[in-house]
């Protein structure tokens, strides 16, 4: 771990050094232009790879899940200082369409010091006979999940966050995929429970889009995250690869990489829904995303043997893409930001005419792609809404999409700044937990 | 050994490349249209300036000069700003630049005629810069902003100063004038027989101009 920590710090230090050198040698303009063109190609080639795959394999990507009720399920829910959301979560599981004698619920209290949590758990364990409570000292979600899995009786483990609500038919849909003995995990379709303000609406768009992307990744046999919000695992497989990594910041990604490396299949659903509460303030959101990015970097360092073309599509999508995608994302918006700054000075000399004059080939190409990507994103959301029996995207929602594409994209600046700060300042060599 | 779906990547790369090329072409057409439009406007101004030139020996010259010249100055300044913006993005062609320099030189000659014949006072700056992609003149870029600032601040005080800019390294009138004024370093400002070399801040330039006016 010590070496990996040094690599991460060296990598981030190199980024900071590069920025300083660019400023010092006054080469921001050419560097910005080169980065912009590279970023442009990376972002749009990847986007079109997904668009092309969806078109060429649409029957597979858009298929409905079957339902199966023959396997015994253990729901494993790690809990830490949870309140009323836990009630909603447990009630939703108790109301699923699945034979009562074919599932159990294991709630692992990860050292909660909130009396309400204990009270709810006691109440529910008395109310429902299939709820098992395990208490342990605080050690993070991964350790709680592991303890739950070890103490479970199910052939299939469904992990769900304590602030999520599961749809009635989701478990049967998830279980159906395990008829194939090669399948070790199935990702659920986690959507946003609280899309009531711009920040959560943008996350809702993002979550829905990710679900379609993940289904396309399934066609590429390259799913590299089994979200903690809702995923199902074959117990035998998860035990074989050594359970969740308690040191990882994003253990739900780390387990997927392990399963892929062990030769198992990971499938994705588009219609096995769970609804989860997402951060409703910028502060919470940045904190969450910093953890995701840092976790992603560390997982890739741990599984750096995946950086080899012998892993096929997994090498591209599970490793290269995920790492390089953040770079164009930042430079892309940085370029637009610097473009505005450049032209803002001219605005005072030329007035509004500068808007017309500043249209160059790069801006036109970018605009064309945004125009293509907007309906593509709306299409993906509509796919999800159709599966969830919801109304299609309305005209007034277009502003949410534009906000998502422009404002939400900018947030990555902030997130990466925090990532760099965190990695450079965290003391010691321990893996940081939540 | 797991497979890589190269076909998807090839297809996506071809599509993105085509759209990028399409963007380049549209951008190129847009730039050409901007150059053509600017040339047309410059020709329009040029014909008005030609009228003043033709009437230089006529008794009506001064009244027409006092009426038309300030308007031409304002229009040509705006056009000059546009050309400077496009020039900084390397999107202006040399023919247009030369046309603009020729226009400015004719404007300068008319101004001198006006000063002689109509007994008016007029202040002007001749500014030499260059614009080269391989070895850009950073200070010239900023000098353009400083001179723009000088003009607007003096205008706020009801003082009009004309700024004639020339690319001293561009074959044509710019290079010719740079030789006449013996320009070897850039940026250089010629003001009242003073040669000011290097980046001159707006405050400094305004001080120089105001001191000259007081003298």
XYZ file of C-alpha atoms in Angstrom:
649
model
C 0.000 0.000 0.000
C 2.879 2.313 0.789
C 4.117 2.239 -2.815
C 0.618 2.814 -4.179
C 0.205 5.858 -1.967
C 3.454 7.240 -3.335
C 2.303 6.585 -6.934
C -0.970 8.437 -6.347
C 0.815 11.390 -4.781
C 3.405 11.457 -7.553
C 0.655 11.366 -10.182
C -1.269 14.218 -8.591
C 1.923 16.165 -7.922
C 2.755 15.809 -11.639
C -0.626 17.349 -12.523
C 0.007 20.317 -10.214
C 3.558 20.695 -11.560
C 2.302 20.616 -15.161
C -0.169 23.419 -14.404
C 2.573 25.517 -12.782
C 4.937 24.967 -15.751
C 2.202 25.873 -18.231
C 1.616 29.149 -16.413
C 5.345 29.796 -15.937
C 6.240 29.274 -19.594
C 3.084 31.007 -20.787
C 2.023 28.142 -23.030
C -1.553 27.942 -21.813
C -3.003 28.780 -25.212
C -1.376 26.006 -27.310
C -1.631 23.469 -24.477
C -5.283 24.336 -24.005
C -5.936 23.892 -27.693
C -4.122 20.545 -27.946
C -5.856 19.255 -24.799
C -9.182 20.453 -26.099
C -8.800 18.560 -29.368
C -7.610 15.383 -27.599
C -10.408 15.653 -25.046
C -12.921 16.297 -27.787
C -11.954 13.069 -29.536
C -11.850 10.985 -26.352
C -15.228 12.172 -25.095
C -17.046 11.868 -28.360
C -15.448 8.645 -29.580
C -16.464 7.002 -26.309
C -19.952 8.465 -26.547
C -20.334 7.199 -30.092
C -18.991 3.756 -29.169
C -21.912 3.502 -26.758
C -24.402 4.940 -29.232
C -23.202 2.550 -31.934
C -23.398 -0.429 -29.585
C -26.897 0.461 -28.457
C -28.046 0.670 -32.074
C -26.294 -2.518 -33.165
C -27.354 -4.558 -30.125
C -30.589 -2.851 -29.149
C -32.549 -6.071 -28.564
C -30.008 -7.188 -25.971
C -29.566 -3.773 -24.377
C -33.246 -2.916 -24.086
C -34.585 -6.389 -23.179
C -36.881 -6.887 -20.196
C -35.825 -9.054 -17.286
C -37.502 -12.381 -16.654
C -38.670 -13.313 -13.171
C -37.548 -16.251 -11.096
C -38.610 -17.304 -7.608
C -36.678 -20.506 -7.072
C -33.575 -19.371 -5.188
C -33.215 -18.472 -1.532
C -32.227 -14.804 -1.075
C -30.430 -13.097 1.783
C -30.846 -9.334 1.827
C -27.808 -7.799 3.495
C -28.223 -4.237 4.758
C -25.408 -2.395 6.517
C -26.772 0.260 8.863
C -25.097 3.167 10.569
C -27.115 5.763 12.483
C -30.077 5.425 10.149
C -33.486 6.948 10.868
C -36.889 6.703 9.215
C -35.411 5.766 5.837
C -34.507 2.414 7.369
C -38.197 1.775 8.094
C -39.048 2.505 4.449
C -36.259 0.206 3.320
C -37.310 -2.720 5.534
C -41.005 -2.237 4.736
C -40.261 -2.281 1.017
C -38.398 -5.598 1.361
C -41.171 -7.096 3.438
C -43.604 -6.195 0.666
C -41.729 -7.756 -2.253
C -43.370 -10.263 -4.575
C -41.313 -13.256 -3.517
C -42.230 -16.327 -1.457
C -41.942 -15.422 2.231
C -40.077 -18.642 3.007
C -37.509 -17.938 0.326
C -35.810 -14.899 1.776
C -34.270 -13.477 4.918
C -33.164 -9.963 5.834
C -29.860 -9.487 7.626
C -29.339 -6.035 9.062
C -25.807 -5.374 10.252
C -25.610 -2.476 12.675
C -22.135 -1.072 12.135
C -21.721 0.394 15.638
C -24.523 2.973 15.459
C -24.526 5.381 18.397
C -27.939 6.758 17.543
C -30.691 5.374 19.847
C -33.307 5.669 17.075
C -31.518 3.069 14.961
C -31.494 0.551 17.812
C -35.160 1.291 18.500
C -36.180 0.741 14.862
C -34.167 -2.471 14.631
C -35.730 -3.845 17.793
C -39.201 -2.938 16.611
C -38.733 -4.595 13.214
C -37.067 -7.731 14.548
C -40.140 -8.263 16.743
C -42.518 -7.435 13.925
C -40.967 -9.706 11.261
C -39.539 -13.136 11.924
C -37.287 -13.124 8.853
C -35.240 -10.134 10.017
C -31.941 -10.978 11.675
C -29.983 -8.260 13.468
C -26.207 -8.426 13.851
C -24.334 -5.822 15.857
C -20.648 -5.019 15.482
C -18.143 -2.252 16.172
C -17.909 0.468 13.565
C -15.717 -0.636 10.657
C -17.327 0.640 7.472
C -19.996 -0.611 5.076
C -17.773 -3.281 3.508
C -17.010 -4.981 6.812
C -20.705 -4.863 7.742
C -21.696 -6.429 4.424
C -19.054 -9.122 4.807
C -20.319 -10.053 8.260
C -23.862 -10.184 6.915
C -22.835 -12.422 4.014
C -20.885 -14.798 6.276
C -23.952 -15.164 8.487
C -26.413 -15.559 5.623
C -28.197 -18.692 4.405
C -29.051 -17.520 0.918
C -27.729 -18.845 -2.342
C -28.158 -15.292 -3.617
C -27.098 -12.216 -1.665
C -28.840 -8.947 -2.419
C -27.052 -5.920 -1.023
C -29.090 -2.798 -0.587
C -28.378 0.531 1.138
C -30.404 1.290 4.239
C -31.781 4.483 2.681
C -33.026 2.724 -0.453
C -36.442 1.369 -1.303
C -36.764 -1.694 -3.486
C -39.498 -2.314 -6.066
C -41.770 -5.284 -5.478
C -40.665 -7.305 -8.486
C -36.973 -6.326 -8.428
C -35.689 -9.364 -6.443
C -37.406 -11.868 -8.768
C -35.936 -10.060 -11.758
C -32.440 -10.026 -10.271
C -32.596 -13.700 -9.345
C -33.630 -14.755 -12.861
C -30.159 -13.969 -14.211
C -28.544 -16.550 -11.939
C -29.945 -19.409 -14.019
C -26.708 -19.006 -15.946
C -24.056 -20.616 -13.699
C -21.389 -18.222 -15.002
C -23.240 -15.202 -13.618
C -21.784 -14.052 -10.307
C -23.467 -10.670 -9.954
C -26.382 -8.647 -11.297
C -26.629 -4.913 -10.883
C -29.958 -3.401 -9.890
C -31.462 -0.285 -11.436
C -30.840 2.316 -8.770
C -32.753 5.544 -9.317
C -33.075 8.744 -7.345
C -35.713 8.933 -4.624
C -35.565 12.688 -4.091
C -35.360 14.539 -7.440
C -36.976 17.625 -5.932
C -34.361 20.326 -6.600
C -31.889 21.032 -9.419
C -28.958 19.282 -7.755
C -30.880 16.058 -7.135
C -32.647 16.296 -10.513
C -29.252 16.378 -12.228
C -28.175 13.350 -10.238
C -31.402 11.641 -11.249
C -30.574 12.236 -14.921
C -27.039 10.970 -14.307
C -28.227 7.831 -12.484
C -30.698 6.936 -15.255
C -28.120 7.488 -17.974
C -25.583 5.357 -16.109
C -28.093 2.486 -16.024
C -28.314 2.425 -19.818
C -24.545 2.772 -20.131
C -24.107 -0.134 -17.724
C -26.425 -2.281 -19.835
C -24.256 -1.473 -22.850
C -21.182 -2.339 -20.774
C -22.803 -5.710 -20.146
C -22.783 -6.308 -23.915
C -19.072 -5.470 -23.821
C -18.732 -7.910 -20.887
C -17.073 -5.099 -18.935
C -19.239 -4.080 -15.997
C -16.856 -2.804 -13.369
C -19.229 -1.618 -10.625
C -21.900 -3.501 -8.724
C -23.539 -0.589 -6.906
C -24.106 -0.914 -3.193
C -27.533 0.688 -3.687
C -28.832 -2.573 -5.184
C -26.890 -5.551 -6.487
C -27.294 -9.295 -6.304
C -24.427 -11.768 -5.915
C -24.008 -15.497 -6.031
C -22.774 -16.260 -2.523
C -20.423 -18.973 -3.692
C -18.677 -16.567 -6.098
C -18.410 -13.695 -3.653
C -16.910 -16.020 -1.035
C -14.496 -17.401 -3.605
C -13.062 -13.955 -4.475
C -12.690 -13.033 -0.814
C -15.713 -10.828 -0.054
C -15.668 -7.011 -0.093
C -12.363 -5.215 0.432
C -12.739 -3.434 3.769
C -9.896 -1.053 2.879
C -11.413 0.218 -0.350
C -13.267 3.534 -0.498
C -15.498 2.080 -3.237
C -15.728 -1.586 -2.370
C -18.670 -2.086 -4.740
C -16.309 -1.376 -7.624
C -13.456 -3.415 -6.209
C -15.619 -6.536 -5.871
C -16.758 -6.200 -9.500
C -13.151 -6.038 -10.704
C -12.340 -9.135 -8.638
C -15.303 -11.051 -10.056
C -14.408 -10.057 -13.614
C -10.819 -11.168 -13.101
C -12.006 -14.495 -11.707
C -13.809 -15.093 -15.019
C -17.383 -14.604 -13.840
C -20.113 -12.763 -15.733
C -21.713 -9.619 -14.356
C -25.116 -8.712 -15.758
C -27.125 -5.493 -15.559
C -30.834 -4.790 -15.278
C -32.828 -1.871 -16.604
C -36.032 -2.745 -14.805
C -35.179 -4.077 -11.325
C -35.621 -0.804 -9.536
C -34.503 0.546 -6.204
C -34.823 4.178 -5.224
C -32.167 5.839 -3.134
C -31.684 9.204 -1.481
C -28.871 11.210 -3.104
C -26.899 14.168 -1.664
C -29.049 17.276 -1.645
C -26.296 19.793 -0.960
C -23.143 20.631 -2.879
C -21.031 19.902 0.174
C -22.384 16.355 0.533
C -22.210 15.753 -3.197
C -18.577 16.834 -3.476
C -17.711 14.635 -0.498
C -19.388 11.646 -2.155
C -17.761 12.228 -5.539
C -14.318 12.766 -4.025
C -14.709 9.376 -2.373
C -15.807 7.801 -5.651
C -12.884 9.200 -7.612
C -10.321 8.411 -4.954
C -11.775 4.931 -4.592
C -11.621 4.496 -8.373
C -7.954 5.520 -8.523
C -6.992 3.235 -5.642
C -8.921 0.264 -7.041
C -7.162 0.687 -10.383
C -3.817 0.768 -8.618
C -4.678 -2.377 -6.704
C -5.807 -4.135 -9.883
C -3.175 -2.639 -12.161
C -2.700 -6.020 -13.847
C -5.933 -5.157 -15.692
C -3.920 -2.594 -17.615
C -3.219 -5.211 -20.228
C -4.950 -5.721 -23.602
C -5.326 -9.429 -22.790
C -8.357 -8.399 -20.707
C -10.077 -7.221 -23.899
C -13.009 -4.825 -23.493
C -12.556 -4.882 -19.716
C -9.091 -3.373 -20.199
C -10.650 -0.555 -22.248
C -13.837 0.159 -20.283
C -12.924 -1.060 -16.825
C -9.537 0.568 -16.741
C -8.409 2.938 -19.492
C -11.733 4.636 -20.207
C -12.672 5.282 -16.633
C -9.315 6.864 -15.886
C -8.926 8.951 -19.029
C -12.551 10.008 -19.165
C -12.109 12.342 -16.216
C -9.193 14.106 -17.879
C -11.098 15.251 -20.987
C -14.068 16.055 -18.828
C -11.986 18.518 -16.873
C -10.016 19.916 -19.812
C -13.168 20.152 -21.902
C -14.874 22.416 -19.423
C -11.612 24.153 -18.602
C -11.267 24.969 -22.297
C -14.753 26.409 -22.511
C -14.097 28.346 -19.298
C -10.837 29.802 -20.656
C -12.533 30.509 -23.980
C -15.145 32.596 -22.160
C -12.440 34.368 -20.149
C -10.529 35.174 -23.363
C -13.578 36.539 -25.118
C -14.944 38.297 -22.069
C -12.033 40.783 -22.329
C -12.872 41.371 -25.967
C -16.536 41.807 -25.143
C -15.742 45.241 -23.695
C -13.964 46.285 -26.886
C -16.246 44.781 -29.491
C -19.559 44.471 -27.676
C -22.034 41.691 -28.472
C -20.461 41.288 -31.929
C -17.798 39.131 -30.263
C -20.402 36.378 -29.842
C -20.671 36.154 -33.618
C -16.970 36.589 -34.303
C -15.903 33.972 -31.767
C -17.634 31.158 -33.632
C -14.744 29.053 -34.877
C -14.490 25.498 -36.156
C -13.899 24.039 -32.698
C -16.942 25.726 -31.245
C -19.062 24.555 -34.169
C -17.870 20.939 -33.840
C -18.510 21.021 -30.109
C -21.927 22.512 -30.615
C -22.830 19.849 -33.164
C -21.860 17.136 -30.699
C -23.784 18.687 -27.830
C -26.785 18.903 -30.122
C -26.372 15.194 -30.911
C -25.735 14.229 -27.286
C -28.781 16.042 -25.890
C -31.384 13.878 -27.709
C -29.199 10.818 -27.007
C -29.415 11.559 -23.294
C -33.137 12.208 -23.507
C -33.520 8.907 -25.363
C -31.749 7.037 -22.556
C -33.913 8.673 -19.899
C -37.033 7.793 -21.883
C -35.900 4.157 -22.050
C -35.703 4.115 -18.261
C -39.004 5.911 -17.806
C -40.745 3.488 -20.134
C -39.418 0.571 -18.089
C -40.635 2.282 -14.925
C -44.027 3.110 -16.488
C -43.391 6.821 -16.151
C -44.178 9.659 -18.547
C -41.590 10.547 -21.157
C -39.366 13.638 -20.892
C -41.373 16.843 -21.211
C -40.241 20.010 -22.989
C -39.912 21.926 -19.697
C -37.399 19.333 -18.484
C -34.957 20.324 -21.245
C -33.542 22.965 -18.902
C -32.720 20.235 -16.388
C -30.755 18.451 -19.114
C -28.921 21.606 -20.139
C -28.187 22.292 -16.457
C -26.966 18.722 -16.085
C -24.674 18.988 -19.104
C -23.269 22.411 -18.295
C -23.475 23.124 -14.563
C -23.173 19.555 -13.299
C -20.176 19.056 -15.570
C -18.461 22.048 -14.002
C -18.735 20.433 -10.590
C -15.959 18.048 -11.634
C -13.480 20.920 -11.370
C -14.338 21.269 -7.741
C -14.280 17.532 -7.137
C -10.860 17.057 -8.729
C -9.462 19.997 -6.791
C -10.585 18.263 -3.592
C -9.223 14.917 -4.776
C -5.797 16.459 -5.363
C -5.924 18.258 -2.023
C -6.990 15.103 -0.175
C -4.374 12.858 -1.745
C -1.591 15.336 -1.123
C -2.541 16.101 2.461
C -3.859 12.845 3.964
C -1.332 11.794 6.561
C 0.075 8.303 6.950
C -0.198 5.378 4.598
C -3.416 3.809 5.796
C -6.376 3.326 3.486
C -8.889 5.906 4.439
C -12.365 4.645 5.259
C -15.625 6.551 5.110
C -7.471 -13.675 -23.793
C -10.678 -11.596 -23.956
C -11.681 -9.792 -27.166
C -11.686 -6.054 -27.809
C -14.655 -4.796 -29.814
C -12.544 -2.862 -32.290
C -15.396 -2.446 -34.798
C -17.304 -0.154 -32.416
C -14.214 1.963 -31.910
C -13.520 2.180 -35.641
C -17.104 3.196 -36.365
C -17.145 5.783 -33.577
C -13.775 7.209 -34.624
C -14.939 7.589 -38.226
C -18.171 9.360 -37.159
C -16.359 11.701 -34.748
C -13.668 12.442 -37.309
C -16.297 13.271 -39.940
C -18.166 15.605 -37.595
C -14.891 17.244 -36.589
C -13.973 17.765 -40.255
C -17.472 19.105 -40.911
C -16.966 21.510 -38.008
C -13.610 22.566 -39.460
C -15.189 23.223 -42.830
C -18.111 25.180 -41.405
C -15.625 27.162 -39.312
C -13.540 27.833 -42.400
C -16.603 29.023 -44.354
C -17.623 31.199 -41.414
C -14.152 32.771 -41.275
C -14.187 33.399 -45.017
C -17.587 35.062 -44.703
C -16.261 37.243 -41.892
C -13.270 38.276 -44.020
C -15.525 39.000 -47.015
C -17.963 40.979 -44.902
C -15.130 43.012 -43.348
C -13.644 43.692 -46.793
C -17.028 44.879 -48.032
C -17.436 47.249 -45.100
C -13.898 48.516 -45.564
C -14.581 49.172 -49.249
C -17.679 51.105 -48.276
C -15.670 53.279 -45.882
C -12.991 53.615 -48.511
C -15.415 55.051 -51.044
C -16.525 57.678 -48.503
C -12.907 58.522 -47.794
C -12.410 58.754 -51.578
C -15.078 61.437 -51.687
C -13.143 63.527 -49.165
C -9.950 62.963 -51.120
C -11.619 64.047 -54.360
C -12.867 67.235 -52.756
C -9.523 68.109 -51.150
C -9.159 71.238 -53.262
C -12.813 72.206 -53.125
C -14.078 75.000 -50.842
C -16.681 72.605 -49.436
C -13.924 70.310 -48.149
C -13.753 71.614 -44.569
C -17.472 71.395 -43.889
C -17.584 67.898 -45.331
C -14.414 66.966 -43.464
C -15.850 68.142 -40.121
C -19.068 66.254 -40.780
C -17.790 63.028 -42.281
C -14.365 62.432 -40.786
C -15.410 61.779 -37.135
C -18.008 59.307 -38.370
C -15.480 57.526 -40.531
C -13.072 57.411 -37.619
C -15.631 55.686 -35.399
C -16.557 53.147 -38.082
C -12.983 52.368 -39.066
C -12.004 51.988 -35.403
C -14.716 49.355 -34.910
C -13.603 47.585 -38.062
C -10.005 47.716 -36.844
C -11.066 46.098 -33.550
C -12.753 43.319 -35.447
C -9.676 42.749 -37.585
C -7.460 42.744 -34.478
C -9.687 40.145 -32.803
C -9.649 37.886 -35.851
C -5.913 38.471 -36.265
C -5.280 37.248 -32.724
C -7.104 34.080 -33.635
C -5.119 33.823 -36.880
C -8.344 34.025 -38.844
C -7.735 37.098 -40.980
C -6.122 36.985 -44.403
C -3.165 39.165 -45.434
C -5.096 40.795 -48.283
C -7.652 42.179 -45.831
C -4.916 43.382 -43.491
C -3.151 45.182 -46.331
C -6.431 46.728 -47.448
C -6.986 48.003 -43.925
C -3.451 49.412 -43.671
C -3.927 51.196 -47.000
C -7.215 52.610 -45.759
C -5.541 53.849 -42.595
C -2.736 55.474 -44.534
C -5.234 57.303 -46.740
C -7.133 58.315 -43.611
C -3.862 59.651 -42.172
C -3.183 61.685 -45.327
C -6.703 63.154 -45.294
C -6.262 64.022 -41.636
C -3.068 65.931 -42.468
C -4.881 67.740 -45.285
C -7.697 68.606 -42.902
C -5.262 69.975 -40.307
C -3.570 72.126 -42.961
C -6.662 73.405 -44.761
C -9.307 73.596 -42.079
C -7.190 74.881 -39.210
C -8.162 72.119 -36.807
C -6.052 70.311 -34.265
C -5.868 66.535 -34.411
C -3.895 64.050 -32.454
C -2.763 60.661 -33.655
C -0.577 57.680 -32.803
C 1.162 55.427 -35.269
C 1.510 51.981 -33.794
C 3.719 49.219 -35.185
C 3.212 45.610 -34.187
C 3.558 42.214 -35.768
C 1.619 38.987 -35.659
C 3.498 35.779 -36.228
C 2.265 32.311 -35.225
C 5.738 30.789 -34.885
C 7.165 33.614 -32.743
C 4.222 35.590 -31.417
C 4.654 39.149 -30.097
C 3.099 38.834 -26.641
C 3.627 42.505 -25.823
C 1.906 43.533 -29.061
C -1.197 41.619 -27.948
C -1.341 43.556 -24.690
C -0.353 46.861 -26.354
C -3.521 46.575 -28.446
C -5.597 46.470 -25.263
C -3.660 49.368 -23.712
C -4.167 51.574 -26.776
C -7.839 50.723 -26.834
C -7.968 51.841 -23.205
C -6.107 55.077 -24.075
C -8.607 55.899 -26.789
C -11.684 55.249 -24.676
C -10.361 57.135 -21.635
C -9.442 60.174 -23.723
C -12.797 59.988 -25.469
C -14.468 60.146 -22.068
C -12.630 63.473 -21.642
C -13.877 64.614 -25.077
C -10.438 64.222 -26.603
C -10.170 62.321 -29.856
C -6.994 60.483 -30.703
C -6.614 58.472 -33.859
C -4.649 55.262 -33.690
C -3.118 53.977 -36.911
C -1.884 50.395 -36.516
C 0.465 48.659 -38.949
C 1.931 45.166 -39.034
C 5.587 46.076 -39.588
C 6.546 42.590 -40.738
C 3.788 42.083 -43.289
C 4.841 42.562 -46.898
C 3.169 45.666 -48.245
C 2.487 49.066 -46.767
C 3.153 47.939 -43.180
C 6.691 46.811 -43.950
C 7.293 49.904 -46.102
C 6.255 52.281 -43.297
C 8.261 50.292 -40.737
C 11.347 50.875 -42.920
C 10.632 54.583 -43.250
C 10.221 54.952 -39.467
C 13.205 52.656 -38.936
C 11.286 50.227 -36.736
C 13.419 47.350 -35.456
C 11.638 46.376 -32.240
C 8.004 45.646 -31.499
C 5.710 47.015 -30.282
C 6.709 50.586 -31.139
C 4.569 53.686 -30.888
C 5.301 56.870 -32.817
C 3.793 59.906 -31.183
C 4.781 63.493 -32.075
C 8.192 62.382 -33.365
C 8.777 60.352 -30.201
C 9.557 56.683 -30.611
C 8.225 54.651 -27.683
C 9.542 51.091 -27.706
C 8.100 48.176 -25.728
C 4.803 47.792 -23.893
C 3.471 51.218 -22.903
C 0.733 51.101 -20.314
C -2.396 53.201 -20.836
C -1.651 55.449 -17.821
C 1.832 56.243 -19.110
C 0.596 56.918 -22.629
C -2.196 59.193 -21.418
C 0.334 61.139 -19.331
C 2.581 61.578 -22.359
C -0.336 62.744 -24.522
C -1.684 65.157 -21.905
C 1.759 66.614 -21.260
C 2.183 67.202 -24.991
C -1.222 68.874 -25.216
C -0.358 71.197 -22.307
C 2.907 72.141 -23.994
